mmCIF file of C-alpha atoms in Angstrom:
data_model
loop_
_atom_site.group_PDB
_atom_site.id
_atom_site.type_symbol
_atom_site.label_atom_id
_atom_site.label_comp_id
_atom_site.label_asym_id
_atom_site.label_seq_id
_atom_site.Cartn_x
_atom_site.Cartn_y
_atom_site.Cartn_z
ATOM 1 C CA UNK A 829 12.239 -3.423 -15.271
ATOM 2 C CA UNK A 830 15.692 -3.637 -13.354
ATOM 3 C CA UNK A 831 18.165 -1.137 -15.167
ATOM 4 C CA UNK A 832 20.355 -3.188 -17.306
ATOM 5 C CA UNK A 833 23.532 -0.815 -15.980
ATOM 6 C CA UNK A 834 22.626 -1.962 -12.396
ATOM 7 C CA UNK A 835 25.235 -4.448 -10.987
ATOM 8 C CA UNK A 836 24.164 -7.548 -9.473
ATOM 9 C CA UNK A 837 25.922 -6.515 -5.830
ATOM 10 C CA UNK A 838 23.944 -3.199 -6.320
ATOM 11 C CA UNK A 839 20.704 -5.069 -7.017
ATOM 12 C CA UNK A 840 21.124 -7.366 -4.019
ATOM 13 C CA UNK A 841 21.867 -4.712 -1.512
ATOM 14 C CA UNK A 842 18.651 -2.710 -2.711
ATOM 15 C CA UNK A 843 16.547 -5.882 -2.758
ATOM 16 C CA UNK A 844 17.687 -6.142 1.168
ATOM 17 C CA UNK A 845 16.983 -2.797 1.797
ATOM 18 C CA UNK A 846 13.690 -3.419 0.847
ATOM 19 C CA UNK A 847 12.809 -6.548 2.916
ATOM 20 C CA UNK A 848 14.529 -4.919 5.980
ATOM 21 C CA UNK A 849 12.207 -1.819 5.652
ATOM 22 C CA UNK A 850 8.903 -4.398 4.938
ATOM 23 C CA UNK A 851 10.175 -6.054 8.378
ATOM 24 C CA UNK A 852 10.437 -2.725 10.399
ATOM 25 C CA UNK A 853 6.916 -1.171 8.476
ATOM 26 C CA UNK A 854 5.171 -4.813 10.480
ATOM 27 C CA UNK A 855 6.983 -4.151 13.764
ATOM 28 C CA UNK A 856 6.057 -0.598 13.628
ATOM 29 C CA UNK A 857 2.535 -2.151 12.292
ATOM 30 C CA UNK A 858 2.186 -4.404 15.562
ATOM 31 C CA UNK A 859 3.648 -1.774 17.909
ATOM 32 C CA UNK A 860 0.720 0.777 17.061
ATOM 33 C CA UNK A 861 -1.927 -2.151 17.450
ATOM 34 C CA UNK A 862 -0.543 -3.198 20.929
ATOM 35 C CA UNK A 863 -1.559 0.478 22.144
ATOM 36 C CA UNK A 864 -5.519 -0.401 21.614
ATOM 37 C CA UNK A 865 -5.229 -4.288 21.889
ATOM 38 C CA UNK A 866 -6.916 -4.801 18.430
ATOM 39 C CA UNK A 867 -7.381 -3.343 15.127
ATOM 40 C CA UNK A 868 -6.878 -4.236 10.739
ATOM 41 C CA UNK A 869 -3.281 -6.057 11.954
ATOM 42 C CA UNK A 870 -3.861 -8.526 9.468
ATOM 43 C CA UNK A 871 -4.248 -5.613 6.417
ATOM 44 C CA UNK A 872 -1.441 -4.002 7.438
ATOM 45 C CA UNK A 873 0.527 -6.887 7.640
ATOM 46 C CA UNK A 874 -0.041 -8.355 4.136
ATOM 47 C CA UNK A 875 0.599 -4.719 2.445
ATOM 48 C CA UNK A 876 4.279 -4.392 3.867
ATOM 49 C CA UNK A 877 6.083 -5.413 1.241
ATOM 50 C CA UNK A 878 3.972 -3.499 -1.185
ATOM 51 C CA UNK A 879 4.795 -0.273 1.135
ATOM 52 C CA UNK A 880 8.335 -1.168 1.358
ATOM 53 C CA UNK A 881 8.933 -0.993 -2.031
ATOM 54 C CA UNK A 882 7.020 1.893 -2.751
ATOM 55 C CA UNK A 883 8.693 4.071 0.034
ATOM 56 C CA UNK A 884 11.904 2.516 0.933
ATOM 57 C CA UNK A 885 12.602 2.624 -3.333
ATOM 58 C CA UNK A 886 10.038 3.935 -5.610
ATOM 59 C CA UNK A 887 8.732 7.186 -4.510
ATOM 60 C CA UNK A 888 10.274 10.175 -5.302
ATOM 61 C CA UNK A 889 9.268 12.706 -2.197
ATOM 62 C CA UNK A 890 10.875 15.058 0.436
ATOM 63 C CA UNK A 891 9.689 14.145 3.795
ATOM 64 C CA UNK A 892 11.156 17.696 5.420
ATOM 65 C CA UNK A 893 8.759 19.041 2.347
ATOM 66 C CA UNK A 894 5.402 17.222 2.711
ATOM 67 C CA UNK A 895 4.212 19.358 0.701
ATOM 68 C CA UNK A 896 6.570 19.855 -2.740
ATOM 69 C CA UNK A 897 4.924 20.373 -5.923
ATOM 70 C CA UNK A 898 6.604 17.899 -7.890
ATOM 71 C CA UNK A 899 6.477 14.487 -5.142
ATOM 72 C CA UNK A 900 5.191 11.562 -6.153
ATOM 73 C CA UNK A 901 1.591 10.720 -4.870
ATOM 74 C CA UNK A 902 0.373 7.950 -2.894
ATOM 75 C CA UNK A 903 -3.464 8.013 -2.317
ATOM 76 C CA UNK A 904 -4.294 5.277 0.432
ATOM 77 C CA UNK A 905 -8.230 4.943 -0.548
ATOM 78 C CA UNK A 906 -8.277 1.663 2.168
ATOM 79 C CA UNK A 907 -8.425 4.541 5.183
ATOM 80 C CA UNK A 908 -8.426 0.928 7.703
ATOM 81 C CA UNK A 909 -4.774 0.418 6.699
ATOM 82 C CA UNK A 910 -3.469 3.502 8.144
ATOM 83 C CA UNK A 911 -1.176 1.072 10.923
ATOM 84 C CA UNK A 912 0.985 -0.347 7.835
ATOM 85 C CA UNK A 913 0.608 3.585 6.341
ATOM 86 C CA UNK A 914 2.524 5.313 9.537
ATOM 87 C CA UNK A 915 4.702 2.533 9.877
ATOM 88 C CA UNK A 916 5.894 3.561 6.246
ATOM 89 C CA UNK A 917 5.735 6.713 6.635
ATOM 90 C CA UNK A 918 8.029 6.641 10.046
ATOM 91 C CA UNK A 919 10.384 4.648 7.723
ATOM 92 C CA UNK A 920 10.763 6.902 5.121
ATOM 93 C CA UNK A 921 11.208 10.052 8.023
ATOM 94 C CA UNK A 922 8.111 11.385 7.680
ATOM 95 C CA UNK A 923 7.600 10.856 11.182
ATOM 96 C CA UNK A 924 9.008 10.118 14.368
ATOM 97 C CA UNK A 925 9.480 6.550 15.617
ATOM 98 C CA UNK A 926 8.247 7.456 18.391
ATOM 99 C CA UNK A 927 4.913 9.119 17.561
ATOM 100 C CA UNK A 928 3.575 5.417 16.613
ATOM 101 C CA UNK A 929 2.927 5.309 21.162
ATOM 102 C CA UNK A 930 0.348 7.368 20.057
ATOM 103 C CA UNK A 931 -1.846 5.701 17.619
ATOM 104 C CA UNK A 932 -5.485 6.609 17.720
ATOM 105 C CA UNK A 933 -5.200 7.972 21.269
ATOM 106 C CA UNK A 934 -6.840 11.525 22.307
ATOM 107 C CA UNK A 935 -4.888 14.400 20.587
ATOM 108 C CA UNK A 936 -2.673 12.056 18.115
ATOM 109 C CA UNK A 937 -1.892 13.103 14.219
ATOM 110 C CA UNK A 938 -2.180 9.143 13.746
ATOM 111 C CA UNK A 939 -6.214 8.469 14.141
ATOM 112 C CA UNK A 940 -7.807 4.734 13.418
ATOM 113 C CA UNK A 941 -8.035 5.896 9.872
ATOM 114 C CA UNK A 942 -5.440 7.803 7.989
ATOM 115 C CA UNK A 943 -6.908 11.593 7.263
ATOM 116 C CA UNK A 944 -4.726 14.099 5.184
ATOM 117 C CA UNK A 945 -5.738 16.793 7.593
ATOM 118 C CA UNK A 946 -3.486 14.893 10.633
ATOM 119 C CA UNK A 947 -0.735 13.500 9.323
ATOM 120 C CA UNK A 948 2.450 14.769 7.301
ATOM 121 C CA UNK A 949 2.312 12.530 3.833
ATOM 122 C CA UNK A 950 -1.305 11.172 3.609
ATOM 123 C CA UNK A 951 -2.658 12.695 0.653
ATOM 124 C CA UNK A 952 -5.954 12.119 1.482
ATOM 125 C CA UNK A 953 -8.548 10.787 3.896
ATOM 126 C CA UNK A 954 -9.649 7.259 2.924
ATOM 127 C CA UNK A 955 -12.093 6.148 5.211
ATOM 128 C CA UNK A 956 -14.984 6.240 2.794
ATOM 129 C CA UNK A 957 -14.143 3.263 0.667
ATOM 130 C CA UNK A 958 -14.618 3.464 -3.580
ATOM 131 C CA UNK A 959 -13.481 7.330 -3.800
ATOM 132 C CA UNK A 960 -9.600 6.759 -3.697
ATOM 133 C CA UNK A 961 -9.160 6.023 -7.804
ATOM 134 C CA UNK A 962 -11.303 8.575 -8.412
ATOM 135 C CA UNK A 963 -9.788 11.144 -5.993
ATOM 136 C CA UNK A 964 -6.313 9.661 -8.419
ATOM 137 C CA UNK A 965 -7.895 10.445 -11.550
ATOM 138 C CA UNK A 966 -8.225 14.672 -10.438
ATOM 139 C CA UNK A 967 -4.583 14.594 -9.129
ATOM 140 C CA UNK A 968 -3.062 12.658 -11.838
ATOM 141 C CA UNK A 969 -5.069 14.979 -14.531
ATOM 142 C CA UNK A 970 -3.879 18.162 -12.869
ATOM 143 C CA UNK A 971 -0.441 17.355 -12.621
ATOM 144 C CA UNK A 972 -0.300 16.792 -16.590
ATOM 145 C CA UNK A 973 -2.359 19.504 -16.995
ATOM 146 C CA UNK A 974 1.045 21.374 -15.043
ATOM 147 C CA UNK A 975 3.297 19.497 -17.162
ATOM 148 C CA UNK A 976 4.215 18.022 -14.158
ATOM 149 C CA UNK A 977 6.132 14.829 -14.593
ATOM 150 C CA UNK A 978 5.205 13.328 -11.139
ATOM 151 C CA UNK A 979 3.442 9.928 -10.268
ATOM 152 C CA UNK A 980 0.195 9.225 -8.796
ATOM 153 C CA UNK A 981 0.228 5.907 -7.048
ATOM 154 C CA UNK A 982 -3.177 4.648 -5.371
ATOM 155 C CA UNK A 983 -3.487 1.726 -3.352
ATOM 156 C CA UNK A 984 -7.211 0.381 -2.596
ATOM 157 C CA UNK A 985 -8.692 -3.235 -1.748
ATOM 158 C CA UNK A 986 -10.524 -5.956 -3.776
ATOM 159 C CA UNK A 987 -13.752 -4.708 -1.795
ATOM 160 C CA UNK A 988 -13.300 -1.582 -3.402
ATOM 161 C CA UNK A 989 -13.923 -3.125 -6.941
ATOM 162 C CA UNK A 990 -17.246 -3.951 -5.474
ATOM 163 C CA UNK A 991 -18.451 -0.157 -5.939
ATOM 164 C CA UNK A 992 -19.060 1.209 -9.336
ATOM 165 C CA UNK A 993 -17.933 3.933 -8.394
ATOM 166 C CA UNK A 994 -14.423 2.406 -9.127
ATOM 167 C CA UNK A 995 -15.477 1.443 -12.250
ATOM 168 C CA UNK A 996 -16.243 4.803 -13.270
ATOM 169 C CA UNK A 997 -12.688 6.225 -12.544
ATOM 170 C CA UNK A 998 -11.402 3.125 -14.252
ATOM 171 C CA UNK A 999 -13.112 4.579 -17.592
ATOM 172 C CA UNK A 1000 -12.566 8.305 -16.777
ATOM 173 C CA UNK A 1001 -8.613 7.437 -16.312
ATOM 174 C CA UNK A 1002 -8.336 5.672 -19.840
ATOM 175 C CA UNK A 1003 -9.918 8.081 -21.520
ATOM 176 C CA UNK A 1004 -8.092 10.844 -19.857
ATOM 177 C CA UNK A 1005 -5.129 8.584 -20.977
ATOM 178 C CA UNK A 1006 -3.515 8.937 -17.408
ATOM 179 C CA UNK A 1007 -0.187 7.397 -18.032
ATOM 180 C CA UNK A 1008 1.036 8.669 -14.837
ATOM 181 C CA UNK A 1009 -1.472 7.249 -12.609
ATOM 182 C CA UNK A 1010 -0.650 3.542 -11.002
ATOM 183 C CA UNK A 1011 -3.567 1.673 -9.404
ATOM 184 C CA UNK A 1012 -2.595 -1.329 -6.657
ATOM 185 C CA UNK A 1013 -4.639 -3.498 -6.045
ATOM 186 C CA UNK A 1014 -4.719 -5.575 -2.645
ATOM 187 C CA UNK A 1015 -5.644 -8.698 -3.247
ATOM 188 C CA UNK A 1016 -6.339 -10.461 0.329
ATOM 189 C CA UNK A 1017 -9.855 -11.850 -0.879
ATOM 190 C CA UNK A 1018 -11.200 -10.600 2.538
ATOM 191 C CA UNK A 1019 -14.231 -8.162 3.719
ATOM 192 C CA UNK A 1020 -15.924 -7.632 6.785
ATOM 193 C CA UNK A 1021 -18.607 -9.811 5.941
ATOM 194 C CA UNK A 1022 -16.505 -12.676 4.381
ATOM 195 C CA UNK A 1023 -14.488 -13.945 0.813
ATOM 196 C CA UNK A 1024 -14.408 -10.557 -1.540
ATOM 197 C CA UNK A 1025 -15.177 -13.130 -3.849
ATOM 198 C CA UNK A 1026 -18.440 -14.712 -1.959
ATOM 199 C CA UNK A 1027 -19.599 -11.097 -1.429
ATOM 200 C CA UNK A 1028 -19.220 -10.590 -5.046
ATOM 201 C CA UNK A 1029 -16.635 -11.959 -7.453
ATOM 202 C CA UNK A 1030 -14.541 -9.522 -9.592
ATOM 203 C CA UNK A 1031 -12.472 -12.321 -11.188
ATOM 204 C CA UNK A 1032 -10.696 -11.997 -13.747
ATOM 205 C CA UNK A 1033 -9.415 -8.333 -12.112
ATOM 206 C CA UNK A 1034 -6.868 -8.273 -14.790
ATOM 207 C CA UNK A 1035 -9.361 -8.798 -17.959
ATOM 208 C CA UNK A 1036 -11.526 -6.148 -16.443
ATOM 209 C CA UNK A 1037 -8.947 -3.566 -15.765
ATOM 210 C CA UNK A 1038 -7.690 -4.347 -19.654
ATOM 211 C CA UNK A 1039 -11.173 -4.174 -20.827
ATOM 212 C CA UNK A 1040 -11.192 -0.723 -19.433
ATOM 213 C CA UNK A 1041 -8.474 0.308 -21.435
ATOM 214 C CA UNK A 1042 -5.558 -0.231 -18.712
ATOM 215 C CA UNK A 1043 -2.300 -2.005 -18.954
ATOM 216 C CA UNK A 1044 -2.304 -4.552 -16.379
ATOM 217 C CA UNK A 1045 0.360 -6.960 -14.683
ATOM 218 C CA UNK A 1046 -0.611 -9.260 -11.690
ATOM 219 C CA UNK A 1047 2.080 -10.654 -8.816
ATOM 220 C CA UNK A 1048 2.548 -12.312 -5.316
ATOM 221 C CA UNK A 1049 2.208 -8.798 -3.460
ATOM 222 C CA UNK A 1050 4.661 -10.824 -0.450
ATOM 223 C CA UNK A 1051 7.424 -11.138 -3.065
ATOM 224 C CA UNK A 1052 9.110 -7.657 -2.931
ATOM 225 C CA UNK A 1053 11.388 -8.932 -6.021
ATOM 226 C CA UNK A 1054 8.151 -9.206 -8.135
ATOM 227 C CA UNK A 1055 6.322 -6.087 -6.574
ATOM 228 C CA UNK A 1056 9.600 -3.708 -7.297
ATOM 229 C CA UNK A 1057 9.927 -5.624 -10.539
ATOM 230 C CA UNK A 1058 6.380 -4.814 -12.015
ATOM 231 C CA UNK A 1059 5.993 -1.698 -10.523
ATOM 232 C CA UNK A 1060 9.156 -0.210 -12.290
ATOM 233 C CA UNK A 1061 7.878 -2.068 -15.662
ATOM 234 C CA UNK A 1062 4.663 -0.073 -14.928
ATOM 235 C CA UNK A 1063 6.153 3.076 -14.520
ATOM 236 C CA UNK A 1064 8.896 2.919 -17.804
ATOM 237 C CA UNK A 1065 6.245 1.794 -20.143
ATOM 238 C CA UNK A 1066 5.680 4.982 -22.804
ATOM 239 C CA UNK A 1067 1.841 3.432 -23.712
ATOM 240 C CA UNK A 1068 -0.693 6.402 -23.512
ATOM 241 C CA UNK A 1069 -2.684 4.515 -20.606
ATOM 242 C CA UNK A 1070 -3.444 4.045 -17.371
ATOM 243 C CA UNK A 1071 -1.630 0.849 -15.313
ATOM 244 C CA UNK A 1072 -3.362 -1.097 -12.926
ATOM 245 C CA UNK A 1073 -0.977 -3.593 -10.807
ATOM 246 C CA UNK A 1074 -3.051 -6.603 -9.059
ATOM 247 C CA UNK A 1075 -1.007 -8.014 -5.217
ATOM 248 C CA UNK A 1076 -1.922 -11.332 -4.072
ATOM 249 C CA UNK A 1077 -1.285 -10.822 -1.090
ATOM 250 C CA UNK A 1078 -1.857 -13.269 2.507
ATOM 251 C CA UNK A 1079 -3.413 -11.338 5.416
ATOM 252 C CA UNK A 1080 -0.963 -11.454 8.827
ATOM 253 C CA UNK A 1081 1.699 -12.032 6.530
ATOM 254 C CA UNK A 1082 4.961 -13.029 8.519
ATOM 255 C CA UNK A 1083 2.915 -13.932 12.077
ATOM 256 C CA UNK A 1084 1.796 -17.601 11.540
ATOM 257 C CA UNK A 1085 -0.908 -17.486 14.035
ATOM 258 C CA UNK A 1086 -2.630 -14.462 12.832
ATOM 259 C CA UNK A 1087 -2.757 -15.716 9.144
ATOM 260 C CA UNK A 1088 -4.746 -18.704 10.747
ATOM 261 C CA UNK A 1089 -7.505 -16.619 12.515
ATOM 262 C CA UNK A 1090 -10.819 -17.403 11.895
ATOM 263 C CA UNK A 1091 -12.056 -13.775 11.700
ATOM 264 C CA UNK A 1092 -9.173 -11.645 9.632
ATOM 265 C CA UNK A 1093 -11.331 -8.288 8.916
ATOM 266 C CA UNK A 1094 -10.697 -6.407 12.260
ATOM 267 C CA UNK A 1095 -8.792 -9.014 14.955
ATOM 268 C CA UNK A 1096 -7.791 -8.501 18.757
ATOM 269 C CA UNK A 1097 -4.777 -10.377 20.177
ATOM 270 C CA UNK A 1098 -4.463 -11.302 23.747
ATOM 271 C CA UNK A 1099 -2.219 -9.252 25.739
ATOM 272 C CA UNK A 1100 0.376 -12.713 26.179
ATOM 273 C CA UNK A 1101 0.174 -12.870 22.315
ATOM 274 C CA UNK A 1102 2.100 -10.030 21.603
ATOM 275 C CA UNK A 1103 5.222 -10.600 22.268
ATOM 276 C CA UNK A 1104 4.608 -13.618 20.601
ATOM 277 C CA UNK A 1105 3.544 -12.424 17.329
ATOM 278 C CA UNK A 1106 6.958 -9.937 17.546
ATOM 279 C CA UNK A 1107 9.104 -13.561 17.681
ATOM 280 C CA UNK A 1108 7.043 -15.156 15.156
ATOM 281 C CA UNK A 1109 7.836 -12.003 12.822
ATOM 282 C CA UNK A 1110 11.554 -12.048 13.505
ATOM 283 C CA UNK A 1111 11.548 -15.481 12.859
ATOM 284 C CA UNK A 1112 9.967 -15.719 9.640
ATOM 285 C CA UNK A 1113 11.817 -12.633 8.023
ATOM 286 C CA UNK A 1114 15.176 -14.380 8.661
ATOM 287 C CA UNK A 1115 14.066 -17.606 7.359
#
C-alpha cells in the first residue's frame, strides 16, 4: 500500500503523473497504428493504465542500461500488445519518440510483435502465447538463486489461461515459492475467435490462482489508483508466495467508438477516423 509518510500533495501529484503518462502511452499507441492503418489498438488501449503505473512508477530500471543486472523485469508474454509496449517504453526513455514513425515497417527495432532481439527493454519475445509465466518462473528463480533482490513482473491475457501450459508455471512458481515474481492478468474477456469466456471460461481467476498456492488481489485495470494501489500491496507483502494481480480492463479504453466495435481482436480504422479517435482520447482523459 501507499506509504503512510507520503503526503497527500505528494500522492496527488504522483497519481497525475501517472494518468498523464497512461494518456501519452495511447497517443503514442494510436500514432504507431496510423502508420499500417490497423492493428491490436483496442489491447493496447485497455493496458495503458496498467503500463503507466508500472513504468511511469513501479519499475526500478536504467533505460541508458537496458541491460543492468539488478532492473526490475517485465516479461510481455501477449507479443500482439507490443503498440501499448513501445509507447511505454518511449515514455520511460527507452526510446525515441520518434522511432514510433517506424512501427513494423522494413528495417524497424519495433516489429508487429515485440521480440527481445529488436528492441532496448523487451525481455523477451512473446508472440507464442502460454510461455510468458513460464519464461517468469526461470528469471525470477535465477535472480534468487543470485540473491538478487529484483522483481519479475509478467503481463499475459485471459486467453493465455486457456493453455495448460500456464497452469504448469502457476504450480512450478508456488512451489519454487517465487515471492518476487508478479503475474498481471488482462482481463478484456476477448480472443480472436470471441468471449475468453465462450471459448472457455476460467472464472473464478482469483480462486484458481489461490488454489495454486498464489496470493491474489483483483481490480478495475482503468483505475490507475487501484492498479498502483494493489500492485505496491503485492510487492510489500513478506508471504513466501507467488502474487497473481487480475485487471478488468475495457478494450479501446478512452476512444468511445472503438470500445463499441463489433470485432475488437485485431481492428482497422478509416483513414478520416483518426484524427477522430486522437479528440475522442483528449476528451475523455480530461473529463
Amino acid at each position: 500500500m501507499t506509504s503512510t509518510t507520503e503526503s497527500d500533495s505528494t500522492r496527488t501529484e504522483r497519481i497525475q503523473r501517472i494518468k498523464e503518462a497512461a494518456f501519452r502511452i495511447r497517443t503514442n499507441a494510436l500514432i504507431q497504428a496510423e502508420v499500417q492503418g490497423q492493428g491490436y489498438i483496442g489491447q493496447a488501449l485497455d493496458i495503458a493504465d496498467v503500463l503507466a503505473v508500472l513504468y511511469a512508477d513501479q519499475l526500478n530500471v536504467r533505460p541508458e542500461e537496458p541491460e543492468w543486472e539488478d532492473r526490475d523485469r517485465c516479461l510481455l508474454s501477449i507479443g500482439h500488445y507490443a503498440i501499448a509496449l513501445y509507447a511505454a517504453l518511449t515514455e520511460a526513455k527507452f526510446l525515441p519518440v520518434e522511432e514510433l514513425d517506424t512501427y513494423a515497417t522494413d528495417d524497424s527495432r519495433l516489429p508487429m510483435s515485440a521480440m527481445a532481439s529488436y528492441t532496448p527493454g523487451v525481455e523477451i519475445s512473446g508472440g507464442s502465447l502460454g510461455h510468458g509465466l513460464t519464461i517468469a518462473n526461470g528469471v525470477a528463480l535465477g535472480l534468487k538463486r543470485k540473491n538478487n533482490q529484483a522483481f519479475v513482473y509478467n503481463i499475459l491475457s485471459d486467453g493465455e489461461l486457456d493453455e495448460g501450459s500456464t497452469w504448469e508455471a502457476a504450480a512450478v512458481a508456488a512451489h519454487h515459492e517465487l515471492d518476487n515474481l508478479i503475474a498481471i492478468v488482462d482481463f478484456n474477456d476477448q480472443q480472436a475467435d470471441g468471449k475468453s469466456q465462450t471459448m472457455l471460461g476460467m472464472e473464478p481467476i482469483e480462486g484458481k490462482f489461490e488454489a495454486f498456492g498464489w496470493i491474489t488481489r483483483r481490480v478495475d485495470g482503468n483505475d490507475v489508483v487501484a492498479v498502483l494501489d494493489a500492485l505496491e500491496e503485492l510487492r510489500s507483502s513478506e508471504a513466501p508466495q507467488p502474487r497473481c494481480l487480475i485487471v478488468n480492463t475495457k478494450l479501446g479504453k478512452g476512444v468511445d467508438f472503438l470500445e463499441n466495435r463489433e470485432k475488437l481482436h485485431f481492428m482497422s480504422v478509416a483513414a478520416d477516423e483518426w484524427q477522430k479517435a486522437h479528440d475522442r482520447l483528449k476528451e475523455s482523459s480530461q473529463a
